[in-house]
Amino acid sequence: MTIQQSIPAPPDAAQPAEAAARVTPMMEQYLEIKAANPGLLLFYRMGDFYELFFEDAEIASRALGIMLTKRGKHQGMDIPMCGVPVERSDDYLHRLIALGHRVAVCEQMEDPAAARARGNKSVVRRDVVRLVTPGTLTEDTLLDARTNNYLLAIARARASSGGDRIGLAWIDISTSEFIVTECGTGELAATLSRINPNEVIVTDALYGDPDLGPLLRELPAVTPLTRDVFDSATAERRLCDYFAVATMDGLSAMSRLEATAAAAAVTYIDRTQVGKRPPLSPPSREAAGTTMAIDPATRANLELTRTLSGERRGSLLDAIDRTVTPAGSRLLAQRLAAPLTDSGAIARRLDAIAAFVADSAARDDIRTTLRAAPDMSRALARLSVGRGGPRDIAGLRDGIFAAAAALARLQRLDDPPPEIIAVMDAMRCPSRELAREFERALADQLPLIKRDGGFVREGYEAALDEARNLRDASRLVVAAMQARYADETGVKGLKIRHNNVLGYFVEVTAQHGDRLMAPPLNAIFIHRQTLAGQIRFTTAELGEIEAKIANAGDRALGLELEIFERLCALAMTASEDLRAAAHAFAMLDVATALAKLAVDDNYVRPEVDTSLTFAIEGGRHPVVEQALKRDGQPFIANACDLSPVPPPYPPPQAGEGRVGAGQIWLITGPNMAGKSTFLRQNALIAILAQIGSFVPAARARIGIVDRLFSRVGAADDLARGRSTFMVEMVETAIILNQASERSLVILDEIGRGTATFDGLSIAWAAIEHLHESNRCRALFATHYHELTALSAKLPRLFNATVRVKEWQGDVVFLHEVLPGSADRSYGIQVARLAGLPAPVIARAKSVLAKLEAQDRGQTARALVDDLPLFAVPSRAAAEPAPPSEAEQLIEAVAALHPDEMSPREALEALYALKAKLPSAARSTTARDSSSRR
Ligand code: ADP
Ligand code: MG
């Protein structure tokens, strides 16, 4: 979704002069601030409300379902207005952000009294203090505790030879995470779906790019920004400035392109936070190839973090998430989005889980401790930008104590593996003394916000206790005064009350009003207000007491806020230690949670190595298994072996660096037999193994999978205006073009979206291509039984089928995967189970009998013998001829993007072109002269 870019357009300065002259000073201020923040809704603070005007008001009232009113006139027209109370503004912000809006929050920067003192016409000074955008949130109420909230910046470096590079930097300011990486344009879609950003910034040029633009415009909350934000020349300086260092060398090694994206991201954060800089971890660099590449279609099909209908429930993440803290849940989601390709790193994670599988007492103790540990990284982030409250400090206090408790428990493990040792080191860092200070300072019951005070413990600071006593004593005086006034006036129901407008006042019901307004009482009681049922008065005495109470109260509040700032500063000095401890908590949570999952659901430790093995014994589908369990049904475990077949197959390929070739399993069987489940479970087992988790199997050995591809089911993609079949073919094309020996490919019923012979032919050719050219490990489910004939020609193609039993004319699904092939589809039996009317079933049976008489199977077997085997194009033939010099020159000119170039770059490009010219010119002249001859 693209952010609405329109600036609500109040009639502007082009209006006649006398109309313009009627702009009130306040409107003038509003319009100025509004113009400075194009594309954002302006929350304009007026007293206890944020008001919105003009088109903003119309948008917000529609989006929030709040009343649209009017306020005065602007150039002769009513000004539409709506408002949200400041107290509840988080809720409204949340809804606007969720709808893809961005909001500029404009506050009053001085006491209205100060403005009045400047003169009648003076407007209260106001300024935008923050831009609230989907990717730069810190408030708990605006964030989902269990997911990261990323702002992503995307930069591009053009290469004249094509093959542009993309730099990406993503930041979660609510946890300080900051990551950069670089990829080719072909990998962009997979990378984006892995990062899953909440807001994206790109250059204008990239946004409008004919190739990449459509992909980018589909992302959530994309904002195109001007070139200066993505200026590579100033990138390092801006980064140094943000981190307050002289050079980036000490922070992290980044490519120029990564630095460009990183600088754009911090510049945007600077703009949105208006001067407050949330502390960020130094950018960590994700090297290419360190994670399993999973393209968006595969991610969606396998329902890794969300189901196809967009819910978390029913996804793999939901099925395996036994974490007890939000930070742990976020880390698990991160790991699931990016399975590793380094077997050493995977083994380290598995070691930590194994330790907690083996020691269930430690696991339970740690989980109990973790449950009490608050989300320290988000609390820290809020405190650092001045949006924290007393409960955030209490969170740090509890976090530090929890770290100490966890450490003590971990120390009792015998022989902890390296990942747990690293966790223990981090737990040792935060100062216990700091937590004790927080404990001394904070009251037992804490308010949500600091504004009204009441969070500092009694006895913490003498001056505060004194101010509070004075304030409370005066309140007692008021109570005594009420009793005395009631006595003196003879009005039993007389009350002393307080509100923000009148301050303290005396209130009696209307029937007693006259008494107080007549002599002698009117000498004491001064009439202030008459309401329908009550009459209100003040007295001189009440005024004096009020001043005293207000003074003492103000002083107490001032002292509390000072103490808050002090505690906050203390927390900031320890922020690095606290962040490290917070991260260690998350790691510990994930390790113990995955151990719990392994024990509860009977998972085993996979062997993950650098071979091309894929051998699963007794594999299960993690999600389907849990669903069946809830219904008291068993899941039938199945083996799968896609490991390379020992020689004589595959024929060794000299000099191509080929390491072998995996098997392809061709799975046939009727609908509902369990083919799709089997395919997916093997893909999910590979993913789980490579995030360093135990897996639902009796035994699993997996050689690292570099890329996972799947084409499962047939989902229409109407939003992009492509038919099911087109989508299916686009995805299949990606697989056939990109899968390597190291990849794992899952193809479920491809070709189903078209006519039978078309579909069968495409599936046929695709299998041959996978076998001969991609040589990957693959699972291919199909209802084209004819394809099983291919195994006669393709040595590494293995036929498997899901067993069914026919029983009194019905099919019974056994869900057992066995060698062999299905002879029939049982489609009509399944249709009967589904409740198709009996006459339709009977008619279908007779049509089938006729069709079967023609026997397509025979044809296929004959084809296998007749058709020559799929010819693998040699590498050389596949490569296009190198372009001629003239073509090179044209390409070079075409690759120039004048709008994106600085004058200097433009000049350099001219020189480069000129340098290419002599030989190109020679060849032209030569041709010319030959044609003259
Ligand atoms: P197909 O792709 O062959 O049409 P599915 O994989 O969609 O079949 O499976 C259909 C249903 O059968 C699943 O929803 C599940 O409830 C059940 N099922 C599949 N595999 C198993 C299994 N191994 N054990 C138990 N039930 C299974
Ligand atoms: Mg299926």
XYZ file of N, CA and C in Angstrom, residues 652-731:
240
model
N 29.036 -39.075 -13.739
C 29.851 -37.953 -13.266
C 30.048 -36.933 -14.377
N 29.952 -35.690 -14.027
C 30.096 -34.612 -15.015
C 31.441 -33.952 -14.766
N 32.338 -34.118 -15.688
C 33.692 -33.627 -15.465
C 33.740 -32.111 -15.508
N 34.549 -31.549 -14.617
C 34.908 -30.142 -14.708
C 33.805 -29.153 -14.387
N 32.597 -29.590 -14.113
C 31.519 -28.628 -13.883
C 31.298 -28.366 -12.404
N 32.135 -28.966 -11.585
C 31.996 -28.754 -10.150
C 30.730 -29.363 -9.624
N 30.184 -30.325 -10.314
C 28.935 -30.914 -9.855
C 29.222 -31.889 -8.725
N 28.385 -31.820 -7.719
C 28.644 -32.638 -6.546
C 27.740 -33.851 -6.494
N 26.860 -33.983 -7.431
C 25.966 -35.128 -7.392
C 24.596 -34.692 -7.807
N 23.645 -35.572 -7.699
C 22.294 -35.203 -8.074
C 21.325 -35.987 -7.219
N 20.297 -35.291 -6.771
C 19.358 -35.927 -5.848
C 18.290 -36.709 -6.572
N 17.549 -37.410 -5.801
C 16.437 -38.159 -6.371
C 15.208 -37.290 -6.491
N 14.343 -37.693 -7.388
C 13.035 -37.047 -7.489
C 11.985 -38.101 -7.161
N 11.148 -37.812 -6.230
C 10.044 -38.718 -5.945
C 8.794 -38.220 -6.651
N 8.196 -39.118 -7.418
C 6.951 -38.791 -8.104
C 5.827 -39.474 -7.338
N 4.957 -38.672 -6.750
C 3.947 -39.259 -5.873
C 2.575 -39.192 -6.521
N 1.990 -40.353 -6.717
C 0.633 -40.402 -7.250
C -0.296 -40.935 -6.170
N -1.556 -40.735 -6.382
C -2.528 -41.186 -5.390
C -3.745 -40.316 -5.514
N -4.885 -40.801 -5.073
C -6.116 -40.032 -5.251
C -6.127 -38.750 -4.422
N -7.051 -37.915 -4.740
C -7.277 -36.728 -3.922
C -7.542 -37.110 -2.491
N -7.066 -36.304 -1.578
C -7.311 -36.525 -0.153
C -6.462 -37.660 0.428
N -5.560 -38.217 -0.374
C -4.766 -39.333 0.125
C -3.687 -38.852 1.085
N -3.205 -37.632 0.879
C -2.146 -37.111 1.748
C -0.900 -36.722 0.971
N -1.032 -36.513 -0.340
C 0.143 -36.166 -1.134
C 0.690 -34.792 -0.734
N -0.199 -33.822 -0.686
C 0.259 -32.458 -0.375
C 0.855 -32.410 1.025
N 0.242 -33.114 1.941
C 0.741 -33.133 3.313
C 2.160 -33.690 3.348
N 2.368 -34.770 2.599
C 3.678 -35.406 2.561
C 4.725 -34.455 1.973
N 4.382 -33.810 0.884
C 5.310 -32.869 0.262
C 5.711 -31.770 1.241
N 4.702 -31.176 1.826
C 4.983 -30.059 2.719
C 5.759 -30.482 3.937
N 5.432 -31.641 4.472
C 6.091 -32.017 5.721
C 7.598 -32.138 5.506
N 7.997 -32.610 4.325
C 9.427 -32.743 4.086
C 10.099 -31.385 3.936
N 9.409 -30.449 3.299
C 9.951 -29.094 3.202
C 10.054 -28.465 4.592
N 9.021 -28.675 5.406
C 9.013 -28.068 6.738
C 10.086 -28.688 7.631
N 10.320 -29.975 7.449
C 11.372 -30.622 8.233
C 12.732 -30.019 7.864
N 12.942 -29.762 6.574
C 14.208 -29.144 6.156
C 14.348 -27.753 6.780
N 13.272 -26.993 6.772
C 13.320 -25.649 7.358
C 13.603 -25.726 8.854
N 12.874 -26.577 9.538
C 13.077 -26.696 10.990
C 14.513 -27.099 11.292
N 15.029 -28.067 10.520
C 16.399 -28.517 10.769
C 17.361 -27.344 10.612
N 17.143 -26.505 9.605
C 18.104 -25.439 9.343
C 17.896 -24.188 10.177
N 16.776 -24.074 10.869
C 16.725 -22.988 11.871
C 17.359 -23.498 13.167
N 17.805 -24.745 13.159
C 18.443 -25.293 14.354
C 17.420 -25.783 15.346
N 16.354 -26.418 14.841
C 15.349 -26.984 15.732
C 15.345 -28.500 15.564
N 14.858 -29.184 16.564
C 14.579 -30.597 16.401
C 13.430 -30.723 15.403
N 13.235 -31.940 14.867
C 12.251 -32.087 13.786
C 11.273 -33.224 14.078
N 10.054 -33.120 13.523
C 9.062 -34.170 13.746
C 9.357 -35.386 12.880
N 10.208 -36.249 13.354
C 10.592 -37.455 12.607
C 11.233 -38.414 13.591
N 11.408 -39.669 13.129
C 12.108 -40.621 13.965
C 13.605 -40.458 13.784
N 13.982 -40.033 12.561
C 15.382 -39.810 12.269
C 15.454 -38.907 11.054
N 16.412 -37.985 11.041
C 16.516 -37.107 9.883
C 17.963 -36.759 9.626
N 18.376 -36.933 8.383
C 19.706 -36.469 7.999
C 19.533 -35.607 6.762
N 20.014 -34.371 6.853
C 19.764 -33.414 5.778
C 21.049 -32.703 5.391
N 21.389 -32.794 4.115
C 22.492 -31.992 3.595
C 21.939 -30.605 3.318
N 22.688 -29.597 3.732
C 22.197 -28.214 3.657
C 21.436 -27.913 2.360
N 20.281 -27.336 2.517
C 19.473 -26.878 1.382
C 19.745 -25.390 1.202
N 20.193 -24.993 0.012
C 20.493 -23.559 -0.167
C 19.257 -22.750 -0.535
N 18.370 -23.388 -1.314
C 17.137 -22.692 -1.679
C 16.005 -23.684 -1.644
N 14.892 -23.202 -1.187
C 13.714 -24.046 -1.129
C 12.679 -23.457 -2.084
N 12.132 -24.321 -2.920
C 11.113 -23.851 -3.863
C 9.873 -24.677 -3.674
N 8.746 -24.040 -3.733
C 7.568 -24.875 -3.761
C 6.489 -24.248 -4.599
N 5.789 -25.101 -5.252
C 4.612 -24.673 -5.984
C 3.533 -25.619 -5.488
N 2.719 -25.140 -4.577
C 1.731 -26.005 -3.947
C 0.347 -25.423 -4.167
N -0.562 -26.273 -4.556
C -1.944 -25.829 -4.690
C -2.093 -24.841 -5.829
N -3.286 -24.323 -5.998
C -3.525 -23.358 -7.048
C -4.310 -22.213 -6.444
N -3.651 -21.104 -6.291
C -4.330 -19.951 -5.696
C -4.424 -18.843 -6.728
N -5.582 -18.321 -6.917
C -5.754 -17.215 -7.849
C -5.065 -15.992 -7.309
N -4.545 -15.218 -8.207
C -3.891 -13.995 -7.785
C -4.535 -12.856 -8.552
N -5.807 -12.642 -8.248
C -6.578 -11.688 -9.035
C -6.067 -10.273 -8.884
N -5.510 -9.996 -7.684
C -5.043 -8.637 -7.433
C -4.027 -8.225 -8.483
N -3.213 -9.190 -8.932
C -2.215 -8.836 -9.930
C -2.732 -9.084 -11.343
N -4.007 -9.437 -11.425
C -4.592 -9.631 -12.743
C -3.996 -10.799 -13.500
N -3.621 -11.854 -12.783
C -3.113 -13.025 -13.497
C -3.974 -14.231 -13.137
N -4.172 -15.109 -14.081
C -5.000 -16.268 -13.814
C -4.217 -17.281 -13.000
N -4.923 -18.237 -12.435
C -4.288 -19.302 -11.681
C -3.172 -19.943 -12.484
N -3.498 -20.264 -13.721
C -2.541 -20.988 -14.524
C -1.294 -20.156 -14.790
N -1.517 -18.852 -15.014
C -0.375 -17.975 -15.254
C 0.518 -17.939 -14.020
N -0.094 -17.782 -12.866
C 0.678 -17.749 -11.620
C 1.475 -19.037 -11.482
N 0.790 -20.147 -11.734
C 1.416 -21.447 -11.606
C 2.642 -21.550 -12.517
N 2.489 -21.075 -13.744
C 3.590 -21.178 -14.700
C 4.727 -20.226 -14.356
N 4.383 -19.023 -13.868
C 5.432 -18.071 -13.477
C 6.271 -18.694 -12.364
N 5.600 -19.279 -11.409
C 6.329 -19.869 -10.279
C 7.132 -21.090 -10.728
